[in-house]
PDB file of C-alpha atoms and ligand atoms in Angstrom:
ATOM      1  CA  MET A   1      22.869  17.142-141.172  1.00  0.00           C
ATOM      2  CA  SER A   2      19.091  17.331-140.662  1.00  0.00           C
ATOM      3  CA  GLU A   3      18.833  14.105-138.611  1.00  0.00           C
ATOM      4  CA  PRO A   4      22.057  13.980-136.602  1.00  0.00           C
ATOM      5  CA  TYR A   5      20.460  11.869-133.838  1.00  0.00           C
ATOM      6  CA  GLY A   6      18.295   9.583-135.979  1.00  0.00           C
ATOM      7  CA  LYS A   7      14.907   9.546-137.676  1.00  0.00           C
ATOM      8  CA  ALA A   8      12.551   8.905-134.736  1.00  0.00           C
ATOM      9  CA  PHE A   9      14.095  11.667-132.645  1.00  0.00           C
ATOM     10  CA  SER A  10      13.642  14.231-135.456  1.00  0.00           C
ATOM     11  CA  LEU A  11       9.967  13.269-135.791  1.00  0.00           C
ATOM     12  CA  MET A  12       9.317  13.321-132.049  1.00  0.00           C
ATOM     13  CA  ARG A  13      11.080  16.666-131.658  1.00  0.00           C
ATOM     14  CA  ALA A  14       8.899  18.193-134.413  1.00  0.00           C
ATOM     15  CA  GLU A  15       5.779  16.918-132.592  1.00  0.00           C
ATOM     16  CA  ALA A  16       7.004  18.478-129.332  1.00  0.00           C
ATOM     17  CA  GLU A  17       7.321  22.067-130.616  1.00  0.00           C
ATOM     18  CA  PRO A  18       7.119  24.714-129.163  1.00  0.00           C
ATOM     19  CA  ALA A  19       8.134  23.017-125.899  1.00  0.00           C
ATOM     20  CA  TRP A  20      11.331  21.769-127.538  1.00  0.00           C
ATOM     21  CA  ARG A  21      12.476  25.284-128.297  1.00  0.00           C
ATOM     22  CA  ALA A  22      11.496  26.480-124.802  1.00  0.00           C
ATOM     23  CA  TYR A  23      13.780  23.716-123.450  1.00  0.00           C
ATOM     24  CA  THR A  24      16.800  24.180-125.716  1.00  0.00           C
ATOM     25  CA  HIS A  25      16.673  28.009-125.701  1.00  0.00           C
ATOM     26  CA  HIS A  26      15.666  28.528-122.075  1.00  0.00           C
ATOM     27  CA  ALA A  27      16.925  31.639-120.244  1.00  0.00           C
ATOM     28  CA  PHE A  28      19.150  29.344-118.141  1.00  0.00           C
ATOM     29  CA  VAL A  29      20.814  28.048-121.347  1.00  0.00           C
ATOM     30  CA  GLU A  30      21.234  31.554-122.728  1.00  0.00           C
ATOM     31  CA  GLY A  31      22.828  32.504-119.398  1.00  0.00           C
ATOM     32  CA  LEU A  32      25.345  29.669-119.782  1.00  0.00           C
ATOM     33  CA  LYS A  33      26.080  30.875-123.294  1.00  0.00           C
ATOM     34  CA  ALA A  34      26.652  34.523-122.353  1.00  0.00           C
ATOM     35  CA  GLY A  35      28.245  33.794-118.974  1.00  0.00           C
ATOM     36  CA  THR A  36      25.532  35.901-117.306  1.00  0.00           C
ATOM     37  CA  LEU A  37      24.001  33.036-115.299  1.00  0.00           C
ATOM     38  CA  PRO A  38      24.616  33.758-111.609  1.00  0.00           C
ATOM     39  CA  ARG A  39      27.123  31.331-110.110  1.00  0.00           C
ATOM     40  CA  GLU A  40      24.695  30.606-107.278  1.00  0.00           C
ATOM     41  CA  ALA A  41      22.046  29.416-109.741  1.00  0.00           C
ATOM     42  CA  PHE A  42      24.585  27.234-111.566  1.00  0.00           C
ATOM     43  CA  LEU A  43      25.772  25.525-108.371  1.00  0.00           C
ATOM     44  CA  HIS A  44      22.190  25.027-107.188  1.00  0.00           C
ATOM     45  CA  TYR A  45      21.376  23.466-110.568  1.00  0.00           C
ATOM     46  CA  LEU A  46      24.438  21.195-110.385  1.00  0.00           C
ATOM     47  CA  GLN A  47      23.512  19.938-106.933  1.00  0.00           C
ATOM     48  CA  GLN A  48      19.975  19.163-108.057  1.00  0.00           C
ATOM     49  CA  ASP A  49      21.334  17.634-111.246  1.00  0.00           C
ATOM     50  CA  TYR A  50      23.540  15.297-109.243  1.00  0.00           C
ATOM     51  CA  VAL A  51      20.415  13.846-107.596  1.00  0.00           C
ATOM     52  CA  PHE A  52      18.776  13.821-111.032  1.00  0.00           C
ATOM     53  CA  LEU A  53      21.645  11.756-112.447  1.00  0.00           C
ATOM     54  CA  ILE A  54      21.323   9.164-109.668  1.00  0.00           C
ATOM     55  CA  HIS A  55      17.731   8.508-110.717  1.00  0.00           C
ATOM     56  CA  PHE A  56      18.568   8.758-114.405  1.00  0.00           C
ATOM     57  CA  SER A  57      21.221   6.087-113.941  1.00  0.00           C
ATOM     58  CA  ARG A  58      18.513   3.899-112.404  1.00  0.00           C
ATOM     59  CA  ALA A  59      16.292   4.559-115.436  1.00  0.00           C
ATOM     60  CA  TRP A  60      19.078   3.582-117.843  1.00  0.00           C
ATOM     61  CA  ALA A  61      19.730   0.474-115.750  1.00  0.00           C
ATOM     62  CA  LEU A  62      16.024  -0.297-116.241  1.00  0.00           C
ATOM     63  CA  ALA A  63      16.663  -0.010-119.994  1.00  0.00           C
ATOM     64  CA  VAL A  64      19.107  -2.919-119.611  1.00  0.00           C
ATOM     65  CA  VAL A  65      16.311  -4.878-117.880  1.00  0.00           C
ATOM     66  CA  LYS A  66      13.848  -4.008-120.690  1.00  0.00           C
ATOM     67  CA  SER A  67      16.272  -4.849-123.521  1.00  0.00           C
ATOM     68  CA  GLU A  68      15.474  -7.707-125.861  1.00  0.00           C
ATOM     69  CA  THR A  69      18.759  -8.009-127.761  1.00  0.00           C
ATOM     70  CA  HIS A  70      22.438  -7.965-126.945  1.00  0.00           C
ATOM     71  CA  SER A  71      22.966  -4.757-128.927  1.00  0.00           C
ATOM     72  CA  GLU A  72      20.185  -3.033-126.945  1.00  0.00           C
ATOM     73  CA  MET A  73      21.841  -4.185-123.726  1.00  0.00           C
ATOM     74  CA  LEU A  74      25.222  -2.894-124.927  1.00  0.00           C
ATOM     75  CA  ALA A  75      23.841   0.551-125.761  1.00  0.00           C
ATOM     76  CA  ALA A  76      21.994   0.843-122.430  1.00  0.00           C
ATOM     77  CA  VAL A  77      24.867  -0.398-120.319  1.00  0.00           C
ATOM     78  CA  GLY A  78      27.230   1.999-122.125  1.00  0.00           C
ATOM     79  CA  THR A  79      24.988   4.889-121.112  1.00  0.00           C
ATOM     80  CA  VAL A  80      24.818   3.707-117.482  1.00  0.00           C
ATOM     81  CA  ASN A  81      28.604   3.691-117.442  1.00  0.00           C
ATOM     82  CA  ALA A  82      28.950   7.120-119.101  1.00  0.00           C
ATOM     83  CA  LEU A  83      26.513   8.550-116.569  1.00  0.00           C
ATOM     84  CA  VAL A  84      28.070   7.130-113.440  1.00  0.00           C
ATOM     85  CA  ALA A  85      31.715   7.302-114.484  1.00  0.00           C
ATOM     86  CA  GLU A  86      31.791  10.590-116.408  1.00  0.00           C
ATOM     87  CA  GLU A  87      28.770  12.841-116.064  1.00  0.00           C
ATOM     88  CA  MET A  88      28.342  12.434-112.277  1.00  0.00           C
ATOM     89  CA  GLN A  89      32.109  12.872-111.970  1.00  0.00           C
ATOM     90  CA  LEU A  90      31.870  16.257-113.752  1.00  0.00           C
ATOM     91  CA  HIS A  91      29.340  17.454-111.164  1.00  0.00           C
ATOM     92  CA  ILE A  92      31.413  16.169-108.238  1.00  0.00           C
ATOM     93  CA  GLY A  93      34.513  17.932-109.623  1.00  0.00           C
ATOM     94  CA  ILE A  94      32.873  21.325-110.260  1.00  0.00           C
ATOM     95  CA  CYS A  95      31.076  21.293-106.894  1.00  0.00           C
ATOM     96  CA  GLU A  96      34.184  20.243-104.988  1.00  0.00           C
ATOM     97  CA  ALA A  97      36.112  23.129-106.581  1.00  0.00           C
ATOM     98  CA  ALA A  98      33.326  25.433-105.337  1.00  0.00           C
ATOM     99  CA  GLY A  99      33.598  24.068-101.784  1.00  0.00           C
ATOM    100  CA  ILE A 100      30.610  21.706-101.909  1.00  0.00           C
ATOM    101  CA  SER A 101      31.730  18.289-100.619  1.00  0.00           C
ATOM    102  CA  GLN A 102      30.581  14.996-102.077  1.00  0.00           C
ATOM    103  CA  GLU A 103      28.724  14.273 -98.827  1.00  0.00           C
ATOM    104  CA  ALA A 104      26.842  17.578 -99.099  1.00  0.00           C
ATOM    105  CA  LEU A 105      26.074  16.780-102.722  1.00  0.00           C
ATOM    106  CA  PHE A 106      24.677  13.368-101.859  1.00  0.00           C
ATOM    107  CA  ALA A 107      22.564  14.897 -99.071  1.00  0.00           C
ATOM    108  CA  THR A 108      20.952  17.511-101.392  1.00  0.00           C
ATOM    109  CA  ARG A 109      17.214  17.814-100.773  1.00  0.00           C
ATOM    110  CA  GLU A 110      15.436  17.002-103.985  1.00  0.00           C
ATOM    111  CA  ARG A 111      13.198  19.742-105.389  1.00  0.00           C
ATOM    112  CA  ALA A 112       9.688  18.811-106.561  1.00  0.00           C
ATOM    113  CA  GLU A 113      10.451  19.724-110.223  1.00  0.00           C
ATOM    114  CA  ASN A 114      13.401  17.344-110.095  1.00  0.00           C
ATOM    115  CA  LEU A 115      11.449  14.534-108.474  1.00  0.00           C
ATOM    116  CA  ALA A 116       8.551  14.904-110.929  1.00  0.00           C
ATOM    117  CA  TYR A 117      10.835  14.492-113.921  1.00  0.00           C
ATOM    118  CA  THR A 118      12.850  11.442-112.876  1.00  0.00           C
ATOM    119  CA  ARG A 119       9.882   9.573-111.410  1.00  0.00           C
ATOM    120  CA  PHE A 120       7.905  10.242-114.609  1.00  0.00           C
ATOM    121  CA  VAL A 121      10.704   8.629-116.604  1.00  0.00           C
ATOM    122  CA  LEU A 122      11.034   5.653-114.257  1.00  0.00           C
ATOM    123  CA  GLU A 123       7.262   5.122-114.290  1.00  0.00           C
ATOM    124  CA  ALA A 124       7.232   5.152-118.103  1.00  0.00           C
ATOM    125  CA  GLY A 125       9.751   2.319-117.931  1.00  0.00           C
ATOM    126  CA  TYR A 126       8.137   0.364-115.100  1.00  0.00           C
ATOM    127  CA  SER A 127       4.697   0.252-116.690  1.00  0.00           C
ATOM    128  CA  GLY A 128       5.788   0.106-120.324  1.00  0.00           C
ATOM    129  CA  ASP A 129       8.403  -1.493-122.555  1.00  0.00           C
ATOM    130  CA  LEU A 130      11.759  -0.219-123.821  1.00  0.00           C
ATOM    131  CA  LEU A 131      10.027   2.123-126.296  1.00  0.00           C
ATOM    132  CA  ASP A 132       8.033   3.916-123.587  1.00  0.00           C
ATOM    133  CA  LEU A 133      11.187   4.255-121.544  1.00  0.00           C
ATOM    134  CA  LEU A 134      13.345   5.524-124.436  1.00  0.00           C
ATOM    135  CA  ALA A 135      10.678   8.074-125.446  1.00  0.00           C
ATOM    136  CA  ALA A 136      10.932   9.514-121.918  1.00  0.00           C
ATOM    137  CA  LEU A 137      14.755   9.387-121.874  1.00  0.00           C
ATOM    138  CA  ALA A 138      15.418  10.859-125.322  1.00  0.00           C
ATOM    139  CA  PRO A 139      14.728  14.571-124.620  1.00  0.00           C
ATOM    140  CA  CYS A 140      17.332  14.617-121.889  1.00  0.00           C
ATOM    141  CA  VAL A 141      20.060  12.981-123.943  1.00  0.00           C
ATOM    142  CA  MET A 142      19.476  14.721-127.278  1.00  0.00           C
ATOM    143  CA  GLY A 143      18.434  18.068-125.848  1.00  0.00           C
ATOM    144  CA  TYR A 144      21.752  18.463-124.089  1.00  0.00           C
ATOM    145  CA  GLY A 145      23.450  17.321-127.297  1.00  0.00           C
ATOM    146  CA  GLU A 146      21.751  20.117-129.263  1.00  0.00           C
ATOM    147  CA  ILE A 147      22.425  22.680-126.545  1.00  0.00           C
ATOM    148  CA  GLY A 148      26.085  21.655-126.240  1.00  0.00           C
ATOM    149  CA  LYS A 149      26.647  21.830-129.984  1.00  0.00           C
ATOM    150  CA  ARG A 150      24.994  25.236-130.334  1.00  0.00           C
ATOM    151  CA  LEU A 151      26.766  26.737-127.332  1.00  0.00           C
ATOM    152  CA  THR A 152      30.131  25.442-128.548  1.00  0.00           C
ATOM    153  CA  ALA A 153      29.576  27.538-131.682  1.00  0.00           C
ATOM    154  CA  GLU A 154      27.830  30.545-130.118  1.00  0.00           C
ATOM    155  CA  ALA A 155      29.170  31.019-126.573  1.00  0.00           C
ATOM    156  CA  THR A 156      30.427  34.531-125.907  1.00  0.00           C
ATOM    157  CA  SER A 157      31.983  33.690-122.514  1.00  0.00           C
ATOM    158  CA  THR A 158      34.267  30.942-121.198  1.00  0.00           C
ATOM    159  CA  LEU A 159      32.741  31.043-117.686  1.00  0.00           C
ATOM    160  CA  TYR A 160      30.731  27.855-118.193  1.00  0.00           C
ATOM    161  CA  GLY A 161      33.176  26.386-120.716  1.00  0.00           C
ATOM    162  CA  ASP A 162      33.673  23.059-118.882  1.00  0.00           C
ATOM    163  CA  TRP A 163      29.964  22.395-118.925  1.00  0.00           C
ATOM    164  CA  ILE A 164      29.650  23.410-122.592  1.00  0.00           C
ATOM    165  CA  ASP A 165      32.677  21.307-123.611  1.00  0.00           C
ATOM    166  CA  THR A 166      31.233  18.227-121.905  1.00  0.00           C
ATOM    167  CA  TYR A 167      28.030  18.300-123.955  1.00  0.00           C
ATOM    168  CA  GLY A 168      29.402  19.868-127.129  1.00  0.00           C
ATOM    169  CA  GLY A 169      32.419  17.555-127.316  1.00  0.00           C
ATOM    170  CA  ASP A 170      32.821  14.647-129.753  1.00  0.00           C
ATOM    171  CA  ASP A 171      32.340  11.956-127.074  1.00  0.00           C
ATOM    172  CA  TYR A 172      28.964  13.265-126.022  1.00  0.00           C
ATOM    173  CA  GLN A 173      27.852  13.880-129.617  1.00  0.00           C
ATOM    174  CA  ALA A 174      28.754  10.249-130.411  1.00  0.00           C
ATOM    175  CA  ALA A 175      26.703   9.110-127.379  1.00  0.00           C
ATOM    176  CA  CYS A 176      23.669  11.038-128.714  1.00  0.00           C
ATOM    177  CA  LYS A 177      24.057   9.367-132.111  1.00  0.00           C
ATOM    178  CA  ALA A 178      24.255   5.946-130.406  1.00  0.00           C
ATOM    179  CA  VAL A 179      21.039   6.599-128.455  1.00  0.00           C
ATOM    180  CA  GLY A 180      19.373   7.815-131.697  1.00  0.00           C
ATOM    181  CA  THR A 181      20.301   4.544-133.383  1.00  0.00           C
ATOM    182  CA  LEU A 182      19.105   2.558-130.361  1.00  0.00           C
ATOM    183  CA  LEU A 183      15.723   4.353-130.522  1.00  0.00           C
ATOM    184  CA  ASP A 184      15.328   3.840-134.305  1.00  0.00           C
ATOM    185  CA  ASP A 185      16.313   0.160-134.118  1.00  0.00           C
ATOM    186  CA  ALA A 186      14.167  -0.575-131.065  1.00  0.00           C
ATOM    187  CA  LEU A 187      11.133   1.000-132.805  1.00  0.00           C
ATOM    188  CA  GLU A 188      11.697  -0.972-136.013  1.00  0.00           C
ATOM    189  CA  ARG A 189      12.165  -4.214-134.112  1.00  0.00           C
ATOM    190  CA  ARG A 190       8.932  -3.852-132.134  1.00  0.00           C
ATOM    191  CA  LEU A 191       6.627  -1.828-134.443  1.00  0.00           C
ATOM    192  CA  GLY A 192       8.097  -2.399-137.931  1.00  0.00           C
ATOM    193  CA  ALA A 193       9.790  -0.044-140.407  1.00  0.00           C
ATOM    194  CA  GLU A 194       6.621   2.082-140.669  1.00  0.00           C
ATOM    195  CA  PHE A 195       6.612   2.711-136.928  1.00  0.00           C
ATOM    196  CA  THR A 196       4.883   6.096-137.252  1.00  0.00           C
ATOM    197  CA  SER A 197       1.766   4.240-138.527  1.00  0.00           C
ATOM    198  CA  SER A 198       1.564   2.166-135.349  1.00  0.00           C
ATOM    199  CA  PRO A 199      -1.263   2.942-132.898  1.00  0.00           C
ATOM    200  CA  ARG A 200       1.450   3.326-130.273  1.00  0.00           C
ATOM    201  CA  TRP A 201       3.248   6.187-132.044  1.00  0.00           C
ATOM    202  CA  SER A 202       1.126   9.099-130.779  1.00  0.00           C
ATOM    203  CA  ARG A 203       1.459   7.923-127.170  1.00  0.00           C
ATOM    204  CA  LEU A 204       5.250   7.671-127.542  1.00  0.00           C
ATOM    205  CA  CYS A 205       5.320  11.229-128.940  1.00  0.00           C
ATOM    206  CA  GLN A 206       3.200  12.344-125.980  1.00  0.00           C
ATOM    207  CA  THR A 207       5.685  10.814-123.534  1.00  0.00           C
ATOM    208  CA  PHE A 208       8.548  12.589-125.335  1.00  0.00           C
ATOM    209  CA  HIS A 209       6.594  15.872-125.197  1.00  0.00           C
ATOM    210  CA  THR A 210       5.917  15.551-121.437  1.00  0.00           C
ATOM    211  CA  ALA A 211       9.573  14.812-120.712  1.00  0.00           C
ATOM    212  CA  THR A 212      10.484  17.925-122.767  1.00  0.00           C
ATOM    213  CA  GLU A 213       8.137  20.045-120.637  1.00  0.00           C
ATOM    214  CA  LEU A 214       9.701  18.589-117.505  1.00  0.00           C
ATOM    215  CA  GLU A 215      13.119  19.701-118.825  1.00  0.00           C
ATOM    216  CA  VAL A 216      11.748  23.260-119.148  1.00  0.00           C
ATOM    217  CA  GLY A 217      10.600  22.988-115.528  1.00  0.00           C
ATOM    218  CA  PHE A 218      14.041  21.802-114.477  1.00  0.00           C
ATOM    219  CA  TRP A 219      15.771  24.839-116.026  1.00  0.00           C
ATOM    220  CA  GLN A 220      13.177  27.093-114.404  1.00  0.00           C
ATOM    221  CA  MET A 221      13.925  25.480-111.039  1.00  0.00           C
ATOM    222  CA  GLY A 222      17.609  26.154-111.724  1.00  0.00           C
ATOM    223  CA  LEU A 223      16.899  29.884-111.928  1.00  0.00           C
ATOM    224  CA  THR A 224      15.240  29.897-108.490  1.00  0.00           C
ATOM    225  CA  PRO A 225      17.739  28.598-105.891  1.00  0.00           C
TER     226      PRO A 225
HETATM  227  C1  VIB B 301      17.970  17.881-116.154  1.00  0.00           C
HETATM  228  C2  VIB B 301      18.985  17.247-117.025  1.00  0.00           C
HETATM  229  N1  VIB B 301      18.644  16.847-118.252  1.00  0.00           N
HETATM  230  C3  VIB B 301      19.538  16.253-119.034  1.00  0.00           C
HETATM  231  C4  VIB B 301      20.834  16.062-118.611  1.00  0.00           C
HETATM  232  C5  VIB B 301      21.857  15.425-119.468  1.00  0.00           C
HETATM  233  N2  VIB B 301      21.923  14.016-119.226  1.00  0.00           N
HETATM  234  C6  VIB B 301      21.410  13.392-118.189  1.00  0.00           C
HETATM  235  S1  VIB B 301      21.535  11.695-118.309  1.00  0.00           S
HETATM  236  C7  VIB B 301      22.269  11.799-119.776  1.00  0.00           C
HETATM  237  C8  VIB B 301      22.610  10.606-120.598  1.00  0.00           C
HETATM  238  C9  VIB B 301      23.919  10.012-120.350  1.00  0.00           C
HETATM  239  O1  VIB B 301      24.981  10.841-120.571  1.00  0.00           O
HETATM  240  C10 VIB B 301      22.437  13.135-120.118  1.00  0.00           C
HETATM  241  C11 VIB B 301      23.065  13.599-121.295  1.00  0.00           C
HETATM  242  C12 VIB B 301      21.166  16.472-117.328  1.00  0.00           C
HETATM  243  N3  VIB B 301      22.402  16.287-116.849  1.00  0.00           N
HETATM  244  N4  VIB B 301      20.228  17.082-116.549  1.00  0.00           N
END
């Protein structure tokens, strides 16, 4: 399928090249695929990502605040729940197995690349509407969906299999589709069916592009514990 996560996402992704490819094919990702990523880098990334998820949960909670319909609220609240109940749980589990306690995880000092990304997303939501916020959130959700799907098919090692299964699995792929539908519907509701002709479109694509670059920075941070 050429638009597995909806129409707007496909258009925004095309506008964000080559940053999109740098994000989804980063050396960190290729290391997960081949099992060559040093364990130390992976655990460092997971600890930072735990802090990232705390702020991302806040951003998705803001999407509930910025919703204008019940179905928008349902989609946003479903993501808040998936984040807090499942994704953060994955990090806690893997870190605990590696001897990093939940207290240590919570006390992780946030790296600047991490802080820049989540505060950029929150600011997009604070000063804008649901569209500005979703444009900043989409690269994270769909990027990991693409990476998970590709690595499920191409991985040559089982070392990072739990991580790959989480994002390549049916549940997560369904969540990406749901966010794609939320984005398409929210755009149509606010800007009309021809949303790419709206004067707001280029700014939304710019927000998506910046968030994509911040994802590249996050992977790069992961490689430098
Ligand atoms: C740097 C970074 N980017 C994206 C994700 C993936 N992710 C974060 S929130 C969310 C949506 C709800 O599941 C998803 C998929 C991550 N973990 N870390």
